[in-house]
One Martini backbone bead per residue (centre of mass of N, CA, C, O) as a GRO file, in nm:
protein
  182
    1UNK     BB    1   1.071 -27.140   3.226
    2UNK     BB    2   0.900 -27.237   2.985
    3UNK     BB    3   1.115 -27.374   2.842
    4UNK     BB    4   1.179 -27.545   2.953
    5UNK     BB    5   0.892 -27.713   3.039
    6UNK     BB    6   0.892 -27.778   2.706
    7UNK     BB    7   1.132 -27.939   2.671
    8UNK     BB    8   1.088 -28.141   2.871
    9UNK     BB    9   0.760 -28.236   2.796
   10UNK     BB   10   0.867 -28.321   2.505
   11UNK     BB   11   1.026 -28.580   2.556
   12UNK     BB   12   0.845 -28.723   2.715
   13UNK     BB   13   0.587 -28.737   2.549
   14UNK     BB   14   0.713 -28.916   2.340
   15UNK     BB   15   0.731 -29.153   2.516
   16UNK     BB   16   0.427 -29.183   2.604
   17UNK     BB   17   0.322 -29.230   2.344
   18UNK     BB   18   0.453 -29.501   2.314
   19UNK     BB   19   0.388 -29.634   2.486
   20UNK     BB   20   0.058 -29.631   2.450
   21UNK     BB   21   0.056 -29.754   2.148
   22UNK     BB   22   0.192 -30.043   2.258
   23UNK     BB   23  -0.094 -30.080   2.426
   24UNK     BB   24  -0.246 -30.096   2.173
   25UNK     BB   25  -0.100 -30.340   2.030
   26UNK     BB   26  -0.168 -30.533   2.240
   27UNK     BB   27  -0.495 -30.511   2.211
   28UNK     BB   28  -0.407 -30.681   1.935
   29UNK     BB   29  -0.407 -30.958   1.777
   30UNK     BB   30  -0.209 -30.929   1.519
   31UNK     BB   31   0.030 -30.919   1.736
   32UNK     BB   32   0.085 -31.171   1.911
   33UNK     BB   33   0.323 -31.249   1.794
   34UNK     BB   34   0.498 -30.978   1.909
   35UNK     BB   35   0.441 -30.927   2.208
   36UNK     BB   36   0.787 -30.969   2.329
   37UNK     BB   37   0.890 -30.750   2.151
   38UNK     BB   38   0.663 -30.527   2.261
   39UNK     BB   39   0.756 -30.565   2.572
   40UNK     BB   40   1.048 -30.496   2.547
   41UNK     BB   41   1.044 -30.213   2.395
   42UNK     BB   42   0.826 -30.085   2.623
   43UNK     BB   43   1.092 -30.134   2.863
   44UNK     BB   44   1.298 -29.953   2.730
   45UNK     BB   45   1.120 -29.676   2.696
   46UNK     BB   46   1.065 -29.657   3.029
   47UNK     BB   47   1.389 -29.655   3.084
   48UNK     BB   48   1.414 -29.413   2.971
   49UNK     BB   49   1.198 -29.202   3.074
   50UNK     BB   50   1.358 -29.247   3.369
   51UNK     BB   51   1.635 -29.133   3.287
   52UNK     BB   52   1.537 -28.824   3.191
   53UNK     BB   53   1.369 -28.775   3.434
   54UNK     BB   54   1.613 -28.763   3.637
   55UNK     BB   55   1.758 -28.574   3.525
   56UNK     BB   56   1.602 -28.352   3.509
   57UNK     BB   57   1.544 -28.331   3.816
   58UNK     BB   58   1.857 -28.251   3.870
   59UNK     BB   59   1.874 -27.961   3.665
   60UNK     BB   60   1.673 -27.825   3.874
   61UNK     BB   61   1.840 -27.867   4.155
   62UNK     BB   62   2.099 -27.756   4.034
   63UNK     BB   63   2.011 -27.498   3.810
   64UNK     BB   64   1.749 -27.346   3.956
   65UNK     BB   65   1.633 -27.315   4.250
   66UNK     BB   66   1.903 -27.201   4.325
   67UNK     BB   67   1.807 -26.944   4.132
   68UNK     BB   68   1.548 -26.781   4.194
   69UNK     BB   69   1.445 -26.578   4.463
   70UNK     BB   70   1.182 -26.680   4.470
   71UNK     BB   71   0.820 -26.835   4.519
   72UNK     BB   72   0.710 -26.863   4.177
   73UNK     BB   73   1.015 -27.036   4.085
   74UNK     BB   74   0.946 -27.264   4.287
   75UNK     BB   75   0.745 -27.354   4.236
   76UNK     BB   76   0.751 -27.407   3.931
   77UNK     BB   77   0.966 -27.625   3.967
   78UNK     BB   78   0.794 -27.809   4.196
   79UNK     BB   79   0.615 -27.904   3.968
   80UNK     BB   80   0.760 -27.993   3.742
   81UNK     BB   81   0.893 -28.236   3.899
   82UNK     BB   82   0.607 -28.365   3.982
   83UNK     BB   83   0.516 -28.424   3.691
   84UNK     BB   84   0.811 -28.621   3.641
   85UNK     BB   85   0.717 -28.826   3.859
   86UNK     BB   86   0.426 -28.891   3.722
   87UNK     BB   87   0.526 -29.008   3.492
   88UNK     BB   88   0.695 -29.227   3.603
   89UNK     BB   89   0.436 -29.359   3.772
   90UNK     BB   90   0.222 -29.381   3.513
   91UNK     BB   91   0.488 -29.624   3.373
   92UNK     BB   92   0.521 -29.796   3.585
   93UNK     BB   93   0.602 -30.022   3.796
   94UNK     BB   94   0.705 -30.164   4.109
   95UNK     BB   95   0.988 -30.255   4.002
   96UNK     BB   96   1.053 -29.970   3.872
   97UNK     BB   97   0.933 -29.749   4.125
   98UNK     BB   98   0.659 -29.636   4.152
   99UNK     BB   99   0.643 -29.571   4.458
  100UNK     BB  100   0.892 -29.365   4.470
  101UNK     BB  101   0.742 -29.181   4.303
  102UNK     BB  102   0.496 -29.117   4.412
  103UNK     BB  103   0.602 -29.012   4.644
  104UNK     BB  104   0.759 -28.775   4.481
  105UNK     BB  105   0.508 -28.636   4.403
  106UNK     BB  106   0.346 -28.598   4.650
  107UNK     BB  107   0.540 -28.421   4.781
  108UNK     BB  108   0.594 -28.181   4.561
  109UNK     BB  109   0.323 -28.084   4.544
  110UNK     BB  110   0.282 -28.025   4.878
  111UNK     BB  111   0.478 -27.802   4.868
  112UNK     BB  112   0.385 -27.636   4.657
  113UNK     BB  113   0.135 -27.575   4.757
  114UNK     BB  114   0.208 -27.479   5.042
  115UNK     BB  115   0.348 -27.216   4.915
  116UNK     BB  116   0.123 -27.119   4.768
  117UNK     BB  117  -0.020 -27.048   5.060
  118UNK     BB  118   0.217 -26.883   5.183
  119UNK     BB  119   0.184 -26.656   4.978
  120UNK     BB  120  -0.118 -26.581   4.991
  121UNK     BB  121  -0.109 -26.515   5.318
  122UNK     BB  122   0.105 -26.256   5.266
  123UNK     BB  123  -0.059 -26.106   5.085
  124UNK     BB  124  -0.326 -26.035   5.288
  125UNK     BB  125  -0.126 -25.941   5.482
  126UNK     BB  126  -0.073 -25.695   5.306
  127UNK     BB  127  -0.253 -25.580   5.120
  128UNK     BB  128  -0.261 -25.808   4.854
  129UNK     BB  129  -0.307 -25.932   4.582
  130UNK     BB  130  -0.472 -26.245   4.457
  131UNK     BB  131  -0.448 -26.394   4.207
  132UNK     BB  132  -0.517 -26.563   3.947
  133UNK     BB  133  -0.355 -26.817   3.769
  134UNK     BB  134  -0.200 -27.018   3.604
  135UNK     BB  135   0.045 -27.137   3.855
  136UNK     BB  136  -0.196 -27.221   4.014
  137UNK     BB  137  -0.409 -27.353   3.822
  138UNK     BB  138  -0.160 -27.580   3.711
  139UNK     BB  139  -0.145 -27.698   3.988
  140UNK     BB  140  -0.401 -27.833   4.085
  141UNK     BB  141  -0.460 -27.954   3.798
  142UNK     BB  142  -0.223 -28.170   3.829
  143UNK     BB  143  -0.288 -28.237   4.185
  144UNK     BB  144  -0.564 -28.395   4.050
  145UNK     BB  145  -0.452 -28.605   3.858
  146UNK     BB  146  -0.293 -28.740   4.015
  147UNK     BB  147  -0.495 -28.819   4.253
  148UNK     BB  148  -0.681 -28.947   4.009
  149UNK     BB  149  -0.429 -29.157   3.827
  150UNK     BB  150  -0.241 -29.232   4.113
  151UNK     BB  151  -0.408 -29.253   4.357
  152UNK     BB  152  -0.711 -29.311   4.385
  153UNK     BB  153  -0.872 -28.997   4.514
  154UNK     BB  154  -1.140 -28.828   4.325
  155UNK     BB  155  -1.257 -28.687   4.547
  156UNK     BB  156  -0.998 -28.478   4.625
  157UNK     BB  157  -0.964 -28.386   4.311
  158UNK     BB  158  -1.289 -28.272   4.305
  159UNK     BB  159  -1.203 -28.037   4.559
  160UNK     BB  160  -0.976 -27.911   4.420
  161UNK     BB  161  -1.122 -27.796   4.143
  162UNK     BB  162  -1.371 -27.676   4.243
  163UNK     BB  163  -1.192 -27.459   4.432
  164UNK     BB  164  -1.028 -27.341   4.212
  165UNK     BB  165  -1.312 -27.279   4.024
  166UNK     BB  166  -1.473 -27.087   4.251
  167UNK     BB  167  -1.279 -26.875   4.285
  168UNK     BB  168  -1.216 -26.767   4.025
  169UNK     BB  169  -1.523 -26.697   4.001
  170UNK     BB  170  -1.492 -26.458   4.221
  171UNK     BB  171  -1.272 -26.308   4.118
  172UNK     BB  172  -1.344 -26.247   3.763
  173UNK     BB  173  -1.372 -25.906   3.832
  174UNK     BB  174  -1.054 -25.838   3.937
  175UNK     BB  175  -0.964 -25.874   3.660
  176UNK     BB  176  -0.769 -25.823   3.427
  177UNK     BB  177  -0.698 -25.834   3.062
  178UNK     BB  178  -0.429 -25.989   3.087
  179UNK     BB  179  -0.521 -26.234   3.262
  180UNK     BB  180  -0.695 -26.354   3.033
  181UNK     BB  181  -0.534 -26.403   2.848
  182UNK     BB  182  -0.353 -26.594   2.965
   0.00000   0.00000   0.00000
């Protein structure tokens, strides 16, 4: 799973960085000649950033999801797509889709969230450990980032990280030495 999530995120991270790059070029006086051409460039380069995340996120639901058969890489490819919605809408205005990125972003996460809800709920009535994880908490600070930089929810963002890592610490005496490495 982690490769594949890297090799998605290592694509889009590329075209990402062109893009902020193309961004700071632009609020150079010495480029002001060049404006047209590199704002052409750099709408060139978000129609890729959308055709690679649109293929991505087909890639996890036809090829992932439905062999994952636990709920640990369904959220996990569900958090993935929901980030990969996140860099889509991070980078778009409204005439390229930013809205309906934003929502299926937001769709995502939320599906995301409430599975590892219910499944740390079946964890307690089984009178099984809920450890805090790396999947746990790279989920809620994913959709912390996004509620703070695409929904500019920043007070909602702020106390999910907070209650994320107040648990985390009030855990971290149940924790053994290999999920610290982790």
């Amino acid at each position: 799973m982690d490769l594949i999530a890297c090799g998605f995120k290592s694509q889009l991270t590329d075209i990402r960085d062109a893009i902020r790059n193309i961004d700071i070029l632009l609020t150079k006086s010495k480029f002001e000649s060049k404006k047209a051409t590199l704002e052409q460039y750099k709408n060139g380069i978000k129609a890729d950033l959308v055709a690679k995340g649109k293929r991505q996120i087909k890639i996890i639901d036809d090829h992932c999801i439905g062999v994952t058969g636990s709920p640990i890489p369904l959220i996990y490819f569900r958090k993935l797509q929901a980030d990969i919605y996140r860099y889509m809408a991070e980078s778009t205005g409204i005439a390229d889709g930013r809205v309906e990125f934003k929502e299926a972003a937001l769709k995502t996460y939320k599906e995301s969230v409430y599975t590892l809800k219910c499944l740390r709920e079946l964890r307690v009535q089984q009178n099984k450990p809920d450890p805090i994880d790396s999947l746990r908490l790279g989920l809620n600070l994913n959709y912390a980032i996004f509620l703070w930089e695409i929904m500019e929810q920043k007070k909602k963002a702020i106390r999910i990280l907070k209650r994320e890592i107040q648990e985390a610490l009030d855990d971290f005496d149940k924790w053994d030495q290999s999920q610290i490495e982790q």
